[in-house]
mmCIF file of C-alpha atoms and ligand atoms in Angstrom:
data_model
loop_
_atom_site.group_PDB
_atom_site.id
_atom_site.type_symbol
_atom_site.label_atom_id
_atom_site.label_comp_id
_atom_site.label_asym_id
_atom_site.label_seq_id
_atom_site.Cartn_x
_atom_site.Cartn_y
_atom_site.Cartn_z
ATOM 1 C CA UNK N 6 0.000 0.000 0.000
ATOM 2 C CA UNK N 7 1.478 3.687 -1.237
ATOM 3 C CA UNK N 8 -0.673 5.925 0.982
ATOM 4 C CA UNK N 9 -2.793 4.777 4.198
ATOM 5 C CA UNK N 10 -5.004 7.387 6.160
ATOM 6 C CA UNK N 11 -6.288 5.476 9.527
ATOM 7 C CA UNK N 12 -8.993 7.443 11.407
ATOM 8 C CA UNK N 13 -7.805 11.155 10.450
ATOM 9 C CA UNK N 14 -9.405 13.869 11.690
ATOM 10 C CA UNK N 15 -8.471 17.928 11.483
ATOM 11 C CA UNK N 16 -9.563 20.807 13.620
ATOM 12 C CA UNK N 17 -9.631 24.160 12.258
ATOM 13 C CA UNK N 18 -7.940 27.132 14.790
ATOM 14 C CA UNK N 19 -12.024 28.655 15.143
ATOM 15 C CA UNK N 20 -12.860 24.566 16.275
ATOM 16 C CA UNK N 21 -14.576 24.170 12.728
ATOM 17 C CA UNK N 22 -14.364 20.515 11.993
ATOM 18 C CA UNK N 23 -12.323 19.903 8.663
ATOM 19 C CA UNK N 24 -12.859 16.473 8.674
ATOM 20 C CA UNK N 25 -14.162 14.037 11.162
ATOM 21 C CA UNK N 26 -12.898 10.387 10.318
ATOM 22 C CA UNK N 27 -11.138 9.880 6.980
ATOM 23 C CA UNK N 28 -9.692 6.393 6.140
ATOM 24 C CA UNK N 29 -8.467 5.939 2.861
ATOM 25 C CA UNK N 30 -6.267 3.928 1.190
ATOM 26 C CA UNK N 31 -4.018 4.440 -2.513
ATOM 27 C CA UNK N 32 -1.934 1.843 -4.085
ATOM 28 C CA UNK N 33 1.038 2.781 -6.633
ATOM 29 C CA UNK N 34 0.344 3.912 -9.942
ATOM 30 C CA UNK N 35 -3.417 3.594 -8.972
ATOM 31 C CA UNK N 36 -5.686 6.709 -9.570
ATOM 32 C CA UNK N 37 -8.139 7.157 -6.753
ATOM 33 C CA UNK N 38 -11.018 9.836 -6.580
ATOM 34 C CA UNK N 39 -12.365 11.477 -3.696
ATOM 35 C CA UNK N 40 -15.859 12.723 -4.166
ATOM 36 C CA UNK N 41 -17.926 15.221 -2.479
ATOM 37 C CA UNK N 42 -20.052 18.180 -1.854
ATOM 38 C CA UNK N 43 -19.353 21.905 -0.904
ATOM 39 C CA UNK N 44 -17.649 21.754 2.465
ATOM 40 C CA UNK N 45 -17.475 18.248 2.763
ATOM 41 C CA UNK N 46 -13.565 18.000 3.878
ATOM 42 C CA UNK N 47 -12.058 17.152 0.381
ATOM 43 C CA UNK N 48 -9.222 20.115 0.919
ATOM 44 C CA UNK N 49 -9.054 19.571 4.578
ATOM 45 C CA UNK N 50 -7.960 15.672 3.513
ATOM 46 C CA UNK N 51 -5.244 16.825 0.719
ATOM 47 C CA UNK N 52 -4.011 19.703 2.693
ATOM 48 C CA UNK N 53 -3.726 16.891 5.665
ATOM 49 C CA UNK N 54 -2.062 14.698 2.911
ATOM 50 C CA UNK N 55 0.536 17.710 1.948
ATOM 51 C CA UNK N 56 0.836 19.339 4.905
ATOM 52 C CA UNK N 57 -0.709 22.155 3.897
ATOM 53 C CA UNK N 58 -2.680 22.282 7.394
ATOM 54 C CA UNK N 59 -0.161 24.545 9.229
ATOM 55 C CA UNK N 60 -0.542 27.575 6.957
ATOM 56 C CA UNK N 61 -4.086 27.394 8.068
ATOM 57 C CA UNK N 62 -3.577 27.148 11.362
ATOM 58 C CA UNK N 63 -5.251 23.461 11.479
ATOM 59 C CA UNK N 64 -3.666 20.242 12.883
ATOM 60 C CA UNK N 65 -4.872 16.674 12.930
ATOM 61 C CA UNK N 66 -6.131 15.643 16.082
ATOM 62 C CA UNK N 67 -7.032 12.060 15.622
ATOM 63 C CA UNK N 68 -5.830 9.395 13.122
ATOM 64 C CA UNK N 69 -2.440 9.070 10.825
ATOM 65 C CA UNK N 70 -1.177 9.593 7.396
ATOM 66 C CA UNK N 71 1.136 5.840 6.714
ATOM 67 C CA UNK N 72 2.920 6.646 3.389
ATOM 68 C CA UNK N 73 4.806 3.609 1.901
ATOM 69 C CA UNK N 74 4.682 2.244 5.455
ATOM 70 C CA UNK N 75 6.047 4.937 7.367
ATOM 71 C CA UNK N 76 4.487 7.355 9.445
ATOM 72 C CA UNK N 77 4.221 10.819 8.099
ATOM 73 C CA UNK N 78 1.728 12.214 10.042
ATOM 74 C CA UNK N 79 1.896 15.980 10.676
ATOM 75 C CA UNK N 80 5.388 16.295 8.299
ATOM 76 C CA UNK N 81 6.014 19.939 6.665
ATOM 77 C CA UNK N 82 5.030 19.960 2.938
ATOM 78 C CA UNK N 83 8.818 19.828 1.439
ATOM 79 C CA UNK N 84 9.299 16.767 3.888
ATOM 80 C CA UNK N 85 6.130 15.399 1.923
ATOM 81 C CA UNK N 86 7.733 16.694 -1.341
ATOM 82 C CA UNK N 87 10.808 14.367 -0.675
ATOM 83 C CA UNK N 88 8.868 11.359 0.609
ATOM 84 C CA UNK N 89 6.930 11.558 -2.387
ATOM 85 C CA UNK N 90 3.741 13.200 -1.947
ATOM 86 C CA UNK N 91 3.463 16.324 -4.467
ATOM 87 C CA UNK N 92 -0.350 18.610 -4.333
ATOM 88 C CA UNK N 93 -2.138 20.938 -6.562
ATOM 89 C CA UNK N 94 -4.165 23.197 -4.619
ATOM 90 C CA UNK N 95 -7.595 23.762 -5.269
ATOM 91 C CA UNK N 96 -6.763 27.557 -5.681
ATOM 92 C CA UNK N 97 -3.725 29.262 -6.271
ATOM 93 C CA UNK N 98 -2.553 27.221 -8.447
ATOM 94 C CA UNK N 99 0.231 28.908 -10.122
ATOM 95 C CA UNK N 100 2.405 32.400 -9.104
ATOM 96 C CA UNK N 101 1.025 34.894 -11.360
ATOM 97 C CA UNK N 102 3.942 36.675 -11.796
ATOM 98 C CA UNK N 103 6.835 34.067 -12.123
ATOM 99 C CA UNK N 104 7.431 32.673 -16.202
ATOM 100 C CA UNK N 105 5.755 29.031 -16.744
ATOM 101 C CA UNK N 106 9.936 28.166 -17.194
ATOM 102 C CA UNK N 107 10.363 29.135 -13.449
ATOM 103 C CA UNK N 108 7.618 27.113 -11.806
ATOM 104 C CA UNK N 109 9.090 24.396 -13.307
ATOM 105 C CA UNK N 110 12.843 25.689 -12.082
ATOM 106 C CA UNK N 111 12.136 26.003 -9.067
ATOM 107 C CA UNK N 112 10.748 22.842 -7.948
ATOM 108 C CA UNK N 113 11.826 19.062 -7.290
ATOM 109 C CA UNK N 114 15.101 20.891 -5.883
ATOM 110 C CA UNK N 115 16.040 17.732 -4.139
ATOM 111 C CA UNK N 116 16.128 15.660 -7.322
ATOM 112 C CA UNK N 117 18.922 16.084 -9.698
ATOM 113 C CA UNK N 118 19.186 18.337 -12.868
ATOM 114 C CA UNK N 119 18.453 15.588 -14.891
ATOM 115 C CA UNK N 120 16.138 14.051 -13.369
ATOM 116 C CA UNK N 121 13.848 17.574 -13.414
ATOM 117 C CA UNK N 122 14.674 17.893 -16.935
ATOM 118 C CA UNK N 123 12.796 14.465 -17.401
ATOM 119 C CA UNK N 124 9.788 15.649 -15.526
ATOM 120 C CA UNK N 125 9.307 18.642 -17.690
ATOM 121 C CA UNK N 126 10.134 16.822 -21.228
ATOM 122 C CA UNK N 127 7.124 14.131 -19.668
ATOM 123 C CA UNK N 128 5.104 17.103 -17.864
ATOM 124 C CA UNK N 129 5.286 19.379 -21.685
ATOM 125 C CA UNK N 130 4.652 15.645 -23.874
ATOM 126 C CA UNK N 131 1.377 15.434 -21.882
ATOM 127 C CA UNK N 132 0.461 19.062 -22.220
ATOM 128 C CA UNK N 133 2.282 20.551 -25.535
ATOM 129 C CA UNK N 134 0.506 23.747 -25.465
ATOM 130 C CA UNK N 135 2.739 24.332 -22.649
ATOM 131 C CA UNK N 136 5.829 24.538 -24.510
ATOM 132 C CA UNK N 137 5.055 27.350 -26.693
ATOM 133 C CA UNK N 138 4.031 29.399 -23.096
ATOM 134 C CA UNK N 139 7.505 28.647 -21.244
ATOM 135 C CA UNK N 140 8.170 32.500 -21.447
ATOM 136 C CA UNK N 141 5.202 33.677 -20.078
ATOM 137 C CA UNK N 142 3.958 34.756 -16.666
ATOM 138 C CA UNK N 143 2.040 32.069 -15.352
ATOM 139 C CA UNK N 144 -1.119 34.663 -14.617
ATOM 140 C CA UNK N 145 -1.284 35.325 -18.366
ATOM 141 C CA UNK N 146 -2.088 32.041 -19.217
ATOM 142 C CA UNK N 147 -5.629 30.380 -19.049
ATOM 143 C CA UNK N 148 -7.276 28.712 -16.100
ATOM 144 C CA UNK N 149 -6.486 25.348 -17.776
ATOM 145 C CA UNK N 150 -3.019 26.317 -18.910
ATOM 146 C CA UNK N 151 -2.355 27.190 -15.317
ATOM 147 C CA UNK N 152 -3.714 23.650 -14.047
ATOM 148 C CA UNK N 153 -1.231 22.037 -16.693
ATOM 149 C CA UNK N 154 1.580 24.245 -15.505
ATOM 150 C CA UNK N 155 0.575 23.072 -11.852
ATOM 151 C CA UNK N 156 0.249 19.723 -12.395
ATOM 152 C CA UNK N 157 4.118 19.418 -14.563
ATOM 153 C CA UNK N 158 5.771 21.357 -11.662
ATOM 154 C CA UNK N 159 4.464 18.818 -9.242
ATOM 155 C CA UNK N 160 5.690 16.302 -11.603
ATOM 156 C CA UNK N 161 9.125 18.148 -11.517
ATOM 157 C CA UNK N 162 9.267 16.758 -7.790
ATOM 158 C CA UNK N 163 9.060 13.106 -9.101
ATOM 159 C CA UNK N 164 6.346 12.243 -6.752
ATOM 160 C CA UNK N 165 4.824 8.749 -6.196
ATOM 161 C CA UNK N 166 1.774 10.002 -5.446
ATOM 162 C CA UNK N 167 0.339 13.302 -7.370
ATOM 163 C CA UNK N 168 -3.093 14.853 -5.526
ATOM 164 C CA UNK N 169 -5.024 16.782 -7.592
ATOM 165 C CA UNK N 170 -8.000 19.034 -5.277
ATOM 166 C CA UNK N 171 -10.321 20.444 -8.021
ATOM 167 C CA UNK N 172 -9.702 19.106 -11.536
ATOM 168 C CA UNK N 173 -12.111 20.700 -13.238
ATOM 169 C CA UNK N 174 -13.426 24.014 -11.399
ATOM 170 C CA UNK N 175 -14.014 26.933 -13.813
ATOM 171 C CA UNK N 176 -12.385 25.309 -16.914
ATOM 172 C CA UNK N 177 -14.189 24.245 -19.960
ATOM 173 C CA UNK N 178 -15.227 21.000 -20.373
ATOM 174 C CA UNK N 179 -13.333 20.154 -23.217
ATOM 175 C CA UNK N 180 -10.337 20.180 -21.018
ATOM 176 C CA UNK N 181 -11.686 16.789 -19.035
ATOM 177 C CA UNK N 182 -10.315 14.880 -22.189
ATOM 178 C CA UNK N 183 -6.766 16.688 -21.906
ATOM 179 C CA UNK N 184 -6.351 16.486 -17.981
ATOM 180 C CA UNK N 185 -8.103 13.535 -17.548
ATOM 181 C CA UNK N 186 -5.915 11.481 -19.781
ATOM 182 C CA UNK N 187 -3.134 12.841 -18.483
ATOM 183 C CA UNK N 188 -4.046 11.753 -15.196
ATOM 184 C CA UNK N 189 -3.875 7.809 -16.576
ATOM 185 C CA UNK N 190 -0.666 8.606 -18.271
ATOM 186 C CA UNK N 191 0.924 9.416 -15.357
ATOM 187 C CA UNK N 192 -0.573 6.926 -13.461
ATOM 188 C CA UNK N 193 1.119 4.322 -16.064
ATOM 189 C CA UNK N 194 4.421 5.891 -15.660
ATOM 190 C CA UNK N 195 3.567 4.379 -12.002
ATOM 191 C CA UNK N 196 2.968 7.849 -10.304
ATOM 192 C CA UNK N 197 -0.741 7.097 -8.398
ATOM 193 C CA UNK N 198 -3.146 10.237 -8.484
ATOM 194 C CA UNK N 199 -5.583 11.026 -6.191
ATOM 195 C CA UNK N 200 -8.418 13.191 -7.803
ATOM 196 C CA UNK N 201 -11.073 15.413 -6.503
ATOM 197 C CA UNK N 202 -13.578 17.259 -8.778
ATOM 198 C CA UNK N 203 -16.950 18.972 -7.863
ATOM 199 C CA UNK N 204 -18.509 17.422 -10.866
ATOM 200 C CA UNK N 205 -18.369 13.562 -9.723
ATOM 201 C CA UNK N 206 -18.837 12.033 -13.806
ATOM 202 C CA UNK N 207 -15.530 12.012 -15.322
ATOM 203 C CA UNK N 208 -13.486 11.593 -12.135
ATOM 204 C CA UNK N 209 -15.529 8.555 -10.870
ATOM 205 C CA UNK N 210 -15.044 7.268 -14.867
ATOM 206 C CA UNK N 211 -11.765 7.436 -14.760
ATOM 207 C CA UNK N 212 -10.482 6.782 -11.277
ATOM 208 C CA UNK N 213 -10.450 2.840 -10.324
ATOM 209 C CA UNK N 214 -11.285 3.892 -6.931
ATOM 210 C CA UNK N 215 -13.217 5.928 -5.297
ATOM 211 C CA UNK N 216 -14.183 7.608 -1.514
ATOM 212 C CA UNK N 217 -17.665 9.188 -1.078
ATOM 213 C CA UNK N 218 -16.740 12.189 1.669
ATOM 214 C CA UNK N 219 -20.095 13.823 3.481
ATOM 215 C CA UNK N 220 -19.945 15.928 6.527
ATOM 216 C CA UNK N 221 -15.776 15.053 7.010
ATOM 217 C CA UNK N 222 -16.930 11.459 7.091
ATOM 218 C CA UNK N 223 -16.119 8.742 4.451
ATOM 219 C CA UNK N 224 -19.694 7.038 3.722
ATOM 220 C CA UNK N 225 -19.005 5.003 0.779
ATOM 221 C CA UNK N 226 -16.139 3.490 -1.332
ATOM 222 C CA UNK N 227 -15.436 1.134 -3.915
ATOM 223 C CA UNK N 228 -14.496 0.119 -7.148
ATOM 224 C CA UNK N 229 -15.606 3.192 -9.289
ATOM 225 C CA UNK N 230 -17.376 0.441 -11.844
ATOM 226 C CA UNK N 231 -19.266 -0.292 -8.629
ATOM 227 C CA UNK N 232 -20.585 3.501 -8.244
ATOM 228 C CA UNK N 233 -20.985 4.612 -11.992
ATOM 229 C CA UNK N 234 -24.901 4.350 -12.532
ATOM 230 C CA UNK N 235 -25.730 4.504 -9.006
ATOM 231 C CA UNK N 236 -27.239 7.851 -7.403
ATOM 232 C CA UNK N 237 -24.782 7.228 -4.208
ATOM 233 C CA UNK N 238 -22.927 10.705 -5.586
ATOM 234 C CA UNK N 239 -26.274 12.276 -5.667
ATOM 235 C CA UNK N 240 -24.919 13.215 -9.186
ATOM 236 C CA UNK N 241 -27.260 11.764 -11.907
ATOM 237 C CA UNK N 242 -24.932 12.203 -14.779
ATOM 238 C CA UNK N 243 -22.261 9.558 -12.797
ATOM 239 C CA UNK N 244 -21.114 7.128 -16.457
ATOM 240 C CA UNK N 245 -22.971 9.560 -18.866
HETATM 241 N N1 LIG U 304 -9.156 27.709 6.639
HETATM 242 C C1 LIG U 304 -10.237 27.251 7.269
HETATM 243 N N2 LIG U 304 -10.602 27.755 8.481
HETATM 244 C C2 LIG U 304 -11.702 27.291 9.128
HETATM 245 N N3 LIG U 304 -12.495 26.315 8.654
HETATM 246 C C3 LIG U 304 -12.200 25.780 7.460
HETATM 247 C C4 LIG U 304 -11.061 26.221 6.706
HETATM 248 N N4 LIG U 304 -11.002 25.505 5.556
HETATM 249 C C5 LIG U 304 -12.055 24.655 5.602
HETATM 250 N N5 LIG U 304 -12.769 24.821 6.730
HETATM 251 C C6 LIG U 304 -13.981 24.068 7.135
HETATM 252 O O1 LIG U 304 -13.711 22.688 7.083
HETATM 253 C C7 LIG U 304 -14.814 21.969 6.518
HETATM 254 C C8 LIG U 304 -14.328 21.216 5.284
HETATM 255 O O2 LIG U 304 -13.954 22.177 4.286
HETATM 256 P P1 LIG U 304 -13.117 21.806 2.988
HETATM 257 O O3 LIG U 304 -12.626 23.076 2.389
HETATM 258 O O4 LIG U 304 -12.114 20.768 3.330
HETATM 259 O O5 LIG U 304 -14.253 21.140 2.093
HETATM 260 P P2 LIG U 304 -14.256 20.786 0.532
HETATM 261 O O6 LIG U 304 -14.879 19.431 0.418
HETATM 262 O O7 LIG U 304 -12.918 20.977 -0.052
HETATM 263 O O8 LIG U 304 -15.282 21.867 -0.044
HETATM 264 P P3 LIG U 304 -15.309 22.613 -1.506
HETATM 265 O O9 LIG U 304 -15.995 21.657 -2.447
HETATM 266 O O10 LIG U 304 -16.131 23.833 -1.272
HETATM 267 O O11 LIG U 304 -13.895 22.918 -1.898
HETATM 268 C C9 LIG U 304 -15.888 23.020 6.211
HETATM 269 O O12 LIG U 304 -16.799 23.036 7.278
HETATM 270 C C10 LIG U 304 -15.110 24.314 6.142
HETATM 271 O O13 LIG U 304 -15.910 25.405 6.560
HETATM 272 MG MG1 LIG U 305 -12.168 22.139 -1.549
#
């Protein structure tokens, strides 16, 4: 098992409960989704997963985060970077002002040159549009170029485990073909992906796995063949 949550739960520093008992579990190179509504903990669990909690304030009070059998509970995000656990936040995604060229130089700085030169050459085959943008500031771009440039410069780190928190949100839907199938491609190389979307259809198509997360609780989970067709999402268009 890559990833293992036991239990996890996360207080917020104004006692708002981020999530109440989230176990979930990610095997390599598997893509996994995690599904549900506003408010439902789906941030709370990948900030928890990147260790993104501290800039809010938040800690987890219950539970632990087991990645490839060792305890990382609580670890600062670039000792989750080097373990192999690399996030794209649901907002924020890119620094406005630095080039697309310097996202992607300034990350994975504990891997070697060539090894980041890799990542990009893989991170620009899956999104080519990207190369003719290297020059430009990363707030120029579109909302789906900037989600492409996010999701190479986490690539950059070589993770073994890529978490995606809103796929989709605000981009056009012809870019679910794009960033979806990029998702399996990297899966392939053996990189799992854990993916969380507001609109449950393509992510529950194309994960293998997925979590059903209401009121910081996991209520459901299964193979997504399992869920596609039934109304557990409360999402009628689930394998449309
Ligand atoms: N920075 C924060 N400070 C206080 N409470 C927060 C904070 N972030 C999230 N919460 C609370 O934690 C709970 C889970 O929120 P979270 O953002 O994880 O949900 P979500 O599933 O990602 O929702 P969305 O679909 O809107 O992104 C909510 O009750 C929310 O109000
Ligand atoms: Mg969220």
């Amino acid at each position: 098992m890559l990833l293992e949550t036991e239990n996890l739960a996360v207080r917020y520093p104004n006692g708002a409960i981020g999530i109440e008992d989230v176990s979930i579990r990610i095997e390599t190179g598997r893509i996994v989704a995690l599904v549900g509504a506003n408010g439902a903990g789906k941030t709370t669990t990948c900030r928890a997963l990147s260790g993104f909690l501290r800039t809010e304030g938040a800690q987890i009070v219950r539970g632990k985060v087991v990645f490839d059998g060792v305890d990382v509970t609580g670890r600062e995000p670039h000792r989750l970077v080097k373990a192999g656990i690399a996030a794209v936040p649901e907002r924020n995604k890119v620094f406005p002002n630095l080039s697309v060229r310097e996202h992607f130089l300034s990350a994975g700085m504990h891997r070697s040159g060539a090894e980041r030169e890799e990542a990009v050459e893989f991170g620009l085959h899956l999104f080519p549009t990207i190369r003719g943008r290297m020059k430009h500031s990363a707030g120029t771009l579109s909302g789906g170029e900037q989600q492409m440039v996010a999701i190479i410069r986490a690539l950059v780190s070589r993770p073994r485990l890529l978490i995606v928190d809103e796929m989709m949100l605000g981009l056009h839907a012809s870019l679910q073909r794009p960033l979806f199938e990029a998702l399996e491609t990297i899966a392939r190389d053996g990189t799992a992906c854990l993916v969380i979307d507001e609109s449950a259809t393509r992510t529950v198509t194309t994960a293998q796995y997925c979590y059903l997360l209401e009121g910081g609780r996991i209520t459901a989970h299964g193979n997504s063949a399992d869920f596609v067709n039934t109304d557990l999402f409360g999402i009628s268009d689930i394998g449309a």
